[in-house]
mmCIF file of C-alpha atoms in Angstrom:
data_model
loop_
_atom_site.group_PDB
_atom_site.id
_atom_site.type_symbol
_atom_site.label_atom_id
_atom_site.label_comp_id
_atom_site.label_asym_id
_atom_site.label_seq_id
_atom_site.Cartn_x
_atom_site.Cartn_y
_atom_site.Cartn_z
ATOM 1 C CA MET A 430 146.846 114.346 113.691
ATOM 2 C CA ASN A 431 143.223 114.775 111.810
ATOM 3 C CA THR A 432 142.742 117.506 110.116
ATOM 4 C CA LYS A 433 139.799 119.872 110.577
ATOM 5 C CA SER A 434 137.895 118.691 107.527
ATOM 6 C CA GLU A 435 138.141 114.871 108.587
ATOM 7 C CA LEU A 436 136.813 115.996 112.262
ATOM 8 C CA VAL A 437 133.808 117.392 110.394
ATOM 9 C CA HIS A 438 133.208 114.445 107.926
ATOM 10 C CA LYS A 439 133.538 112.125 110.802
ATOM 11 C CA LEU A 440 131.326 114.288 112.749
ATOM 12 C CA GLN A 441 128.619 114.251 109.597
ATOM 13 C CA GLN A 442 128.760 110.666 109.189
ATOM 14 C CA ASP A 443 128.108 110.163 113.033
ATOM 15 C CA ILE A 444 124.877 112.264 112.818
ATOM 16 C CA LEU A 445 123.875 110.303 109.853
ATOM 17 C CA MET A 446 124.067 107.354 112.008
ATOM 18 C CA TRP A 447 122.330 108.685 115.033
ATOM 19 C CA GLN A 448 119.364 109.586 112.324
ATOM 20 C CA GLY A 449 119.167 106.157 110.871
ATOM 21 C CA PHE A 450 121.186 106.187 107.889
ATOM 22 C CA LYS A 451 123.541 103.366 108.100
ATOM 23 C CA PRO A 452 126.399 103.822 105.180
ATOM 24 C CA ALA A 453 127.021 100.739 102.950
ATOM 25 C CA ALA A 454 130.055 98.582 103.697
ATOM 26 C CA GLU A 455 132.945 99.295 101.641
ATOM 27 C CA GLY A 456 132.392 97.731 98.092
ATOM 28 C CA ARG A 457 129.009 96.718 98.758
ATOM 29 C CA ALA A 458 125.723 98.569 97.991
ATOM 30 C CA ASP A 459 123.385 98.194 100.691
ATOM 31 C CA ARG A 460 120.321 98.835 99.047
ATOM 32 C CA ILE A 461 116.694 97.560 98.889
ATOM 33 C CA GLY A 462 115.541 97.697 95.355
ATOM 34 C CA LEU A 463 114.074 101.026 95.112
ATOM 35 C CA GLY A 464 116.115 102.426 92.342
ATOM 36 C CA ALA A 465 116.389 106.437 92.286
ATOM 37 C CA ILE A 466 114.721 106.692 94.991
ATOM 38 C CA GLU A 467 117.300 105.495 97.211
ATOM 39 C CA ASP A 468 119.570 108.215 95.564
ATOM 40 C CA ALA A 469 117.725 110.750 97.273
ATOM 41 C CA PHE A 470 118.666 109.235 100.704
ATOM 42 C CA PRO A 471 122.260 110.158 102.333
ATOM 43 C CA GLY A 472 124.863 107.876 100.872
ATOM 44 C CA GLY A 473 122.119 106.346 98.371
ATOM 45 C CA VAL A 474 121.038 103.991 101.434
ATOM 46 C CA PHE A 475 117.470 103.719 102.598
ATOM 47 C CA PRO A 476 117.436 104.464 106.486
ATOM 48 C CA LYS A 477 116.706 101.553 108.555
ATOM 49 C CA GLY A 478 116.625 102.359 112.239
ATOM 50 C CA ALA A 479 114.300 105.277 111.723
ATOM 51 C CA ILE A 480 110.645 106.577 111.717
ATOM 52 C CA HIS A 481 109.152 107.089 108.500
ATOM 53 C CA GLU A 482 106.159 108.526 108.331
ATOM 54 C CA PHE A 483 102.992 108.017 105.385
ATOM 55 C CA ILE A 484 100.639 110.713 104.793
ATOM 56 C CA ALA A 485 97.260 109.422 103.557
ATOM 57 C CA VAL A 486 94.906 112.310 102.199
ATOM 58 C CA CYS A 487 91.938 110.041 100.908
ATOM 59 C CA PRO A 488 91.192 106.289 101.503
ATOM 60 C CA GLU A 489 92.588 105.766 98.155
ATOM 61 C CA ASP A 490 96.115 106.928 99.292
ATOM 62 C CA ALA A 491 95.833 104.626 102.457
ATOM 63 C CA ALA A 492 94.993 101.703 100.176
ATOM 64 C CA ALA A 493 98.257 102.606 97.938
ATOM 65 C CA SER A 494 100.368 103.182 101.262
ATOM 66 C CA ASP A 495 99.486 99.852 102.538
ATOM 67 C CA GLY A 496 100.750 97.823 99.287
ATOM 68 C CA PHE A 497 103.824 100.662 98.799
ATOM 69 C CA ILE A 498 104.690 99.466 102.173
ATOM 70 C CA ALA A 499 104.136 95.622 102.262
ATOM 71 C CA GLY A 500 106.667 96.045 99.244
ATOM 72 C CA LEU A 501 109.194 97.654 101.510
ATOM 73 C CA LEU A 502 108.479 94.965 104.087
ATOM 74 C CA ALA A 503 109.284 91.798 101.376
ATOM 75 C CA ALA A 504 112.413 94.122 101.141
ATOM 76 C CA LEU A 505 113.328 94.641 104.760
ATOM 77 C CA MET A 506 112.056 91.063 106.162
ATOM 78 C CA ASN A 507 114.287 89.113 103.796
ATOM 79 C CA ASP A 508 116.517 88.063 106.996
ATOM 80 C CA GLY A 509 114.049 86.290 108.532
ATOM 81 C CA ALA A 510 112.875 88.284 111.169
ATOM 82 C CA ALA A 511 109.400 88.913 112.056
ATOM 83 C CA SER A 512 107.169 92.386 111.874
ATOM 84 C CA LEU A 513 104.100 93.921 113.597
ATOM 85 C CA TRP A 514 101.084 95.920 112.248
ATOM 86 C CA ILE A 515 99.373 97.792 114.790
ATOM 87 C CA SER A 516 96.061 99.301 114.099
ATOM 88 C CA THR A 517 92.523 100.933 115.617
ATOM 89 C CA ALA A 518 90.418 99.957 112.580
ATOM 90 C CA ARG A 519 92.461 97.821 110.128
ATOM 91 C CA HIS A 520 91.470 97.337 106.774
ATOM 92 C CA LEU A 521 94.061 95.307 105.350
ATOM 93 C CA PHE A 522 93.088 92.194 104.044
ATOM 94 C CA PRO A 523 96.357 90.129 105.945
ATOM 95 C CA ALA A 524 96.710 87.438 103.241
ATOM 96 C CA ALA A 525 96.674 89.851 100.763
ATOM 97 C CA LEU A 526 100.425 90.570 101.320
ATOM 98 C CA SER A 527 101.403 87.589 99.850
ATOM 99 C CA ALA A 528 100.995 89.245 96.534
ATOM 100 C CA PHE A 529 103.983 91.265 97.575
ATOM 101 C CA ASN A 530 105.923 88.117 98.608
ATOM 102 C CA VAL A 531 105.350 89.178 102.533
ATOM 103 C CA ALA A 532 105.332 85.524 104.294
ATOM 104 C CA THR A 533 102.225 86.784 106.294
ATOM 105 C CA GLU A 534 103.048 84.221 108.905
ATOM 106 C CA ARG A 535 106.077 86.194 109.828
ATOM 107 C CA ILE A 536 103.526 89.384 110.594
ATOM 108 C CA ILE A 537 101.648 89.742 113.923
ATOM 109 C CA PHE A 538 98.546 92.005 113.763
ATOM 110 C CA ILE A 539 97.531 93.695 116.675
ATOM 111 C CA ASP A 540 94.328 95.746 116.973
ATOM 112 C CA VAL A 541 93.894 97.840 119.917
ATOM 113 C CA ASP A 542 91.246 100.241 120.823
ATOM 114 C CA THR A 543 92.763 103.630 121.113
ATOM 115 C CA GLU A 544 95.623 105.628 119.020
ATOM 116 C CA LYS A 545 97.040 105.980 122.437
ATOM 117 C CA ASP A 546 97.096 102.323 123.046
ATOM 118 C CA ALA A 547 98.700 102.122 119.176
ATOM 119 C CA LEU A 548 101.241 104.454 119.884
ATOM 120 C CA TRP A 549 102.480 102.735 123.253
ATOM 121 C CA VAL A 550 102.539 98.806 121.701
ATOM 122 C CA MET A 551 104.765 100.718 118.802
ATOM 123 C CA GLU A 552 106.895 102.242 121.306
ATOM 124 C CA GLU A 553 107.524 99.092 122.996
ATOM 125 C CA ALA A 554 107.653 97.073 120.050
ATOM 126 C CA LEU A 555 110.463 99.256 118.296
ATOM 127 C CA ARG A 556 112.475 98.354 121.458
ATOM 128 C CA CYS A 557 112.422 94.637 120.750
ATOM 129 C CA LYS A 558 115.814 94.173 118.545
ATOM 130 C CA GLY A 559 114.582 90.990 117.032
ATOM 131 C CA LEU A 560 111.884 93.056 115.086
ATOM 132 C CA ALA A 561 112.422 94.016 111.297
ATOM 133 C CA VAL A 562 109.817 96.613 111.097
ATOM 134 C CA VAL A 563 106.808 97.931 112.965
ATOM 135 C CA VAL A 564 104.220 99.532 111.330
ATOM 136 C CA ALA A 565 101.128 101.624 113.069
ATOM 137 C CA GLU A 566 98.098 103.135 111.309
ATOM 138 C CA VAL A 567 97.395 106.435 113.327
ATOM 139 C CA ASP A 568 95.168 109.763 112.792
ATOM 140 C CA ALA A 569 97.700 111.737 114.125
ATOM 141 C CA LEU A 570 101.480 112.467 115.618
ATOM 142 C CA GLY A 571 102.769 114.405 117.834
ATOM 143 C CA LEU A 572 106.213 115.795 118.339
ATOM 144 C CA ILE A 573 106.696 114.419 121.689
ATOM 145 C CA GLU A 574 105.542 110.943 120.672
ATOM 146 C CA SER A 575 107.552 111.180 117.246
ATOM 147 C CA ARG A 576 110.764 111.566 119.777
ATOM 148 C CA ARG A 577 110.143 108.643 121.962
ATOM 149 C CA LEU A 578 109.587 106.508 118.558
ATOM 150 C CA GLN A 579 112.748 108.014 117.352
ATOM 151 C CA LEU A 580 114.777 107.157 120.581
ATOM 152 C CA ALA A 581 113.315 103.743 120.715
ATOM 153 C CA VAL A 582 114.438 102.688 117.090
ATOM 154 C CA GLU A 583 117.859 104.347 117.730
ATOM 155 C CA GLU A 584 118.128 101.841 120.619
ATOM 156 C CA SER A 585 117.062 99.040 118.649
ATOM 157 C CA GLY A 586 117.798 99.706 114.769
ATOM 158 C CA VAL A 587 114.331 98.353 114.389
ATOM 159 C CA THR A 588 112.684 100.456 111.275
ATOM 160 C CA GLY A 589 109.095 102.367 112.181
ATOM 161 C CA PHE A 590 106.737 103.019 109.691
ATOM 162 C CA ILE A 591 103.763 105.648 110.902
ATOM 163 C CA MET A 592 100.503 105.801 108.815
ATOM 164 C CA ARG A 593 99.085 109.262 109.440
ATOM 165 C CA LYS A 594 95.380 109.535 108.025
ATOM 166 C CA ASP A 595 94.399 113.111 109.257
ATOM 167 C CA THR A 596 96.260 115.667 107.355
ATOM 168 C CA ARG A 597 94.151 118.011 109.303
ATOM 169 C CA ARG A 598 96.261 117.408 112.114
ATOM 170 C CA MET A 599 99.223 117.789 110.744
ATOM 171 C CA ALA A 600 101.680 118.627 113.937
ATOM 172 C CA SER A 601 105.918 118.744 113.041
ATOM 173 C CA THR A 602 107.716 115.654 114.279
ATOM 174 C CA ILE A 603 111.211 114.709 113.772
ATOM 175 C CA ALA A 604 110.697 111.210 111.715
ATOM 176 C CA THR A 605 113.479 110.707 109.033
ATOM 177 C CA ALA A 606 111.225 110.891 105.885
ATOM 178 C CA ARG A 607 107.533 111.800 104.877
ATOM 179 C CA TRP A 608 106.141 110.063 102.059
ATOM 180 C CA GLN A 609 102.877 110.384 100.189
ATOM 181 C CA ILE A 610 101.698 107.272 98.170
ATOM 182 C CA SER A 611 99.287 107.768 95.544
ATOM 183 C CA PRO A 612 97.559 105.192 93.128
ATOM 184 C CA LEU A 613 98.012 105.124 89.632
ATOM 185 C CA PRO A 614 96.293 103.151 86.987
ATOM 186 C CA SER A 615 98.284 99.612 86.031
ATOM 187 C CA VAL A 616 98.752 98.791 82.740
ATOM 188 C CA LEU A 617 98.485 95.664 80.348
ATOM 189 C CA GLU A 618 100.184 94.179 77.647
ATOM 190 C CA ALA A 619 97.457 94.483 74.442
ATOM 191 C CA GLY A 620 95.128 91.698 74.386
ATOM 192 C CA MET A 621 95.324 90.450 77.762
ATOM 193 C CA PRO A 622 92.653 90.529 80.642
ATOM 194 C CA GLY A 623 92.204 91.353 84.151
ATOM 195 C CA LEU A 624 94.355 93.949 85.958
ATOM 196 C CA GLY A 625 98.079 95.093 85.383
ATOM 197 C CA PHE A 626 100.795 94.909 88.487
ATOM 198 C CA PRO A 627 99.933 97.735 91.304
ATOM 199 C CA ARG A 628 101.216 101.057 90.497
ATOM 200 C CA TRP A 629 102.000 104.210 92.521
ATOM 201 C CA GLN A 630 103.396 107.871 92.398
ATOM 202 C CA VAL A 631 105.660 107.898 95.092
ATOM 203 C CA ALA A 632 106.350 111.040 96.527
ATOM 204 C CA LEU A 633 109.045 111.925 99.291
ATOM 205 C CA LEU A 634 107.951 114.699 100.577
ATOM 206 C CA LYS A 635 110.667 115.425 103.302
ATOM 207 C CA VAL A 636 113.659 113.350 103.979
ATOM 208 C CA ARG A 637 116.573 114.506 106.240
ATOM 209 C CA ASN A 638 120.220 115.706 104.751
ATOM 210 C CA GLY A 639 118.524 114.129 101.542
ATOM 211 C CA ILE A 640 116.758 115.399 98.454
ATOM 212 C CA PRO A 641 113.010 115.148 98.280
ATOM 213 C CA GLY A 642 111.410 113.907 94.674
ATOM 214 C CA SER A 643 108.441 112.058 92.935
ATOM 215 C CA TRP A 644 108.860 108.841 91.246
ATOM 216 C CA MET A 645 106.123 106.135 89.076
ATOM 217 C CA MET A 646 106.906 103.019 90.784
ATOM 218 C CA GLU A 647 105.300 99.360 89.850
ATOM 219 C CA TRP A 648 105.234 96.355 91.599
ATOM 220 C CA ALA A 649 105.973 93.780 89.278
ATOM 221 C CA GLY A 650 105.429 90.473 90.951
ATOM 222 C CA THR A 651 109.009 89.946 92.234
ATOM 223 C CA GLY A 652 110.427 93.799 93.470
ATOM 224 C CA PHE A 653 109.654 97.424 92.429
ATOM 225 C CA LEU A 654 110.458 98.872 89.077
ATOM 226 C CA GLU A 655 110.668 102.376 88.464
ATOM 227 C CA ILE A 656 108.862 103.530 85.541
ATOM 228 C CA LYS A 657 110.985 105.955 83.632
ATOM 229 C CA GLN A 658 108.243 106.700 81.015
ATOM 230 C CA ALA A 659 104.812 106.021 80.596
ATOM 231 C CA LEU A 660 102.863 107.397 77.107
ATOM 232 C CA GLN A 661 99.121 107.631 77.316
ATOM 233 C CA GLN A 662 98.653 104.609 74.659
ATOM 234 C CA ASP A 663 96.905 101.735 74.935
ATOM 235 C CA ASP A 664 99.781 99.360 73.797
ATOM 236 C CA TRP A 665 102.232 98.323 76.633
ATOM 237 C CA LYS A 666 104.974 97.849 73.976
ATOM 238 C CA SER A 667 104.462 101.052 72.094
ATOM 239 C CA GLY A 668 105.149 103.643 74.369
ATOM 240 C CA GLU A 669 106.733 102.127 77.863
ATOM 241 C CA GLN A 670 110.375 101.971 78.893
ATOM 242 C CA ARG A 671 110.924 100.366 82.635
ATOM 243 C CA GLN A 672 113.953 99.897 84.356
ATOM 244 C CA ILE A 673 114.447 97.698 87.323
ATOM 245 C CA GLY A 674 115.217 99.463 90.406
#
């Protein structure tokens, strides 16, 4: 007969599964390359089949969120599945996703007239089990709408990303995680022209049953790098220690 502690542990694992946290198979780390960020989630696993919301307080944050989400898409679409990107006023240049190793031909962009339409399309798309991710850009998201989206991902296992751009209308939601992505200056090797790799300050503001935190991350061409230390010096080599995520 199972002991009381075993029953409680099983119940906790079942609840985590319902909330989008899938335990890694024994002997296999089911990670997507986010380094220490993934340690903030229960079991050290990025929650797929869940709703994530990204808060953009200014246009710069919105652009940074686009880039960070593109990096996530590269990791989550590695099995060949397609994704949707829904918006009412899209500013993203689709071809730019290739800089993050995203196969743009597998992204379906849907432009709609109203946010009501965007949320309806997202809910219906989240029920399609053949998709990897559904992204939607909206100004606001209410509790009822977030519940409907959560029910959809629980049924299909598809991951949903909501980008919220109106911080004056910050209603409570049941999203599994809330992120805020801010841009950081890129760093070049000494004497090299042009721009360095994109960098962000990645804040995990809320995570269900996890540990919020903030990390400096970089997209280094093939994946995310966690920047462990960044000294204010011009020479890349003199003041930087980097760790692969």
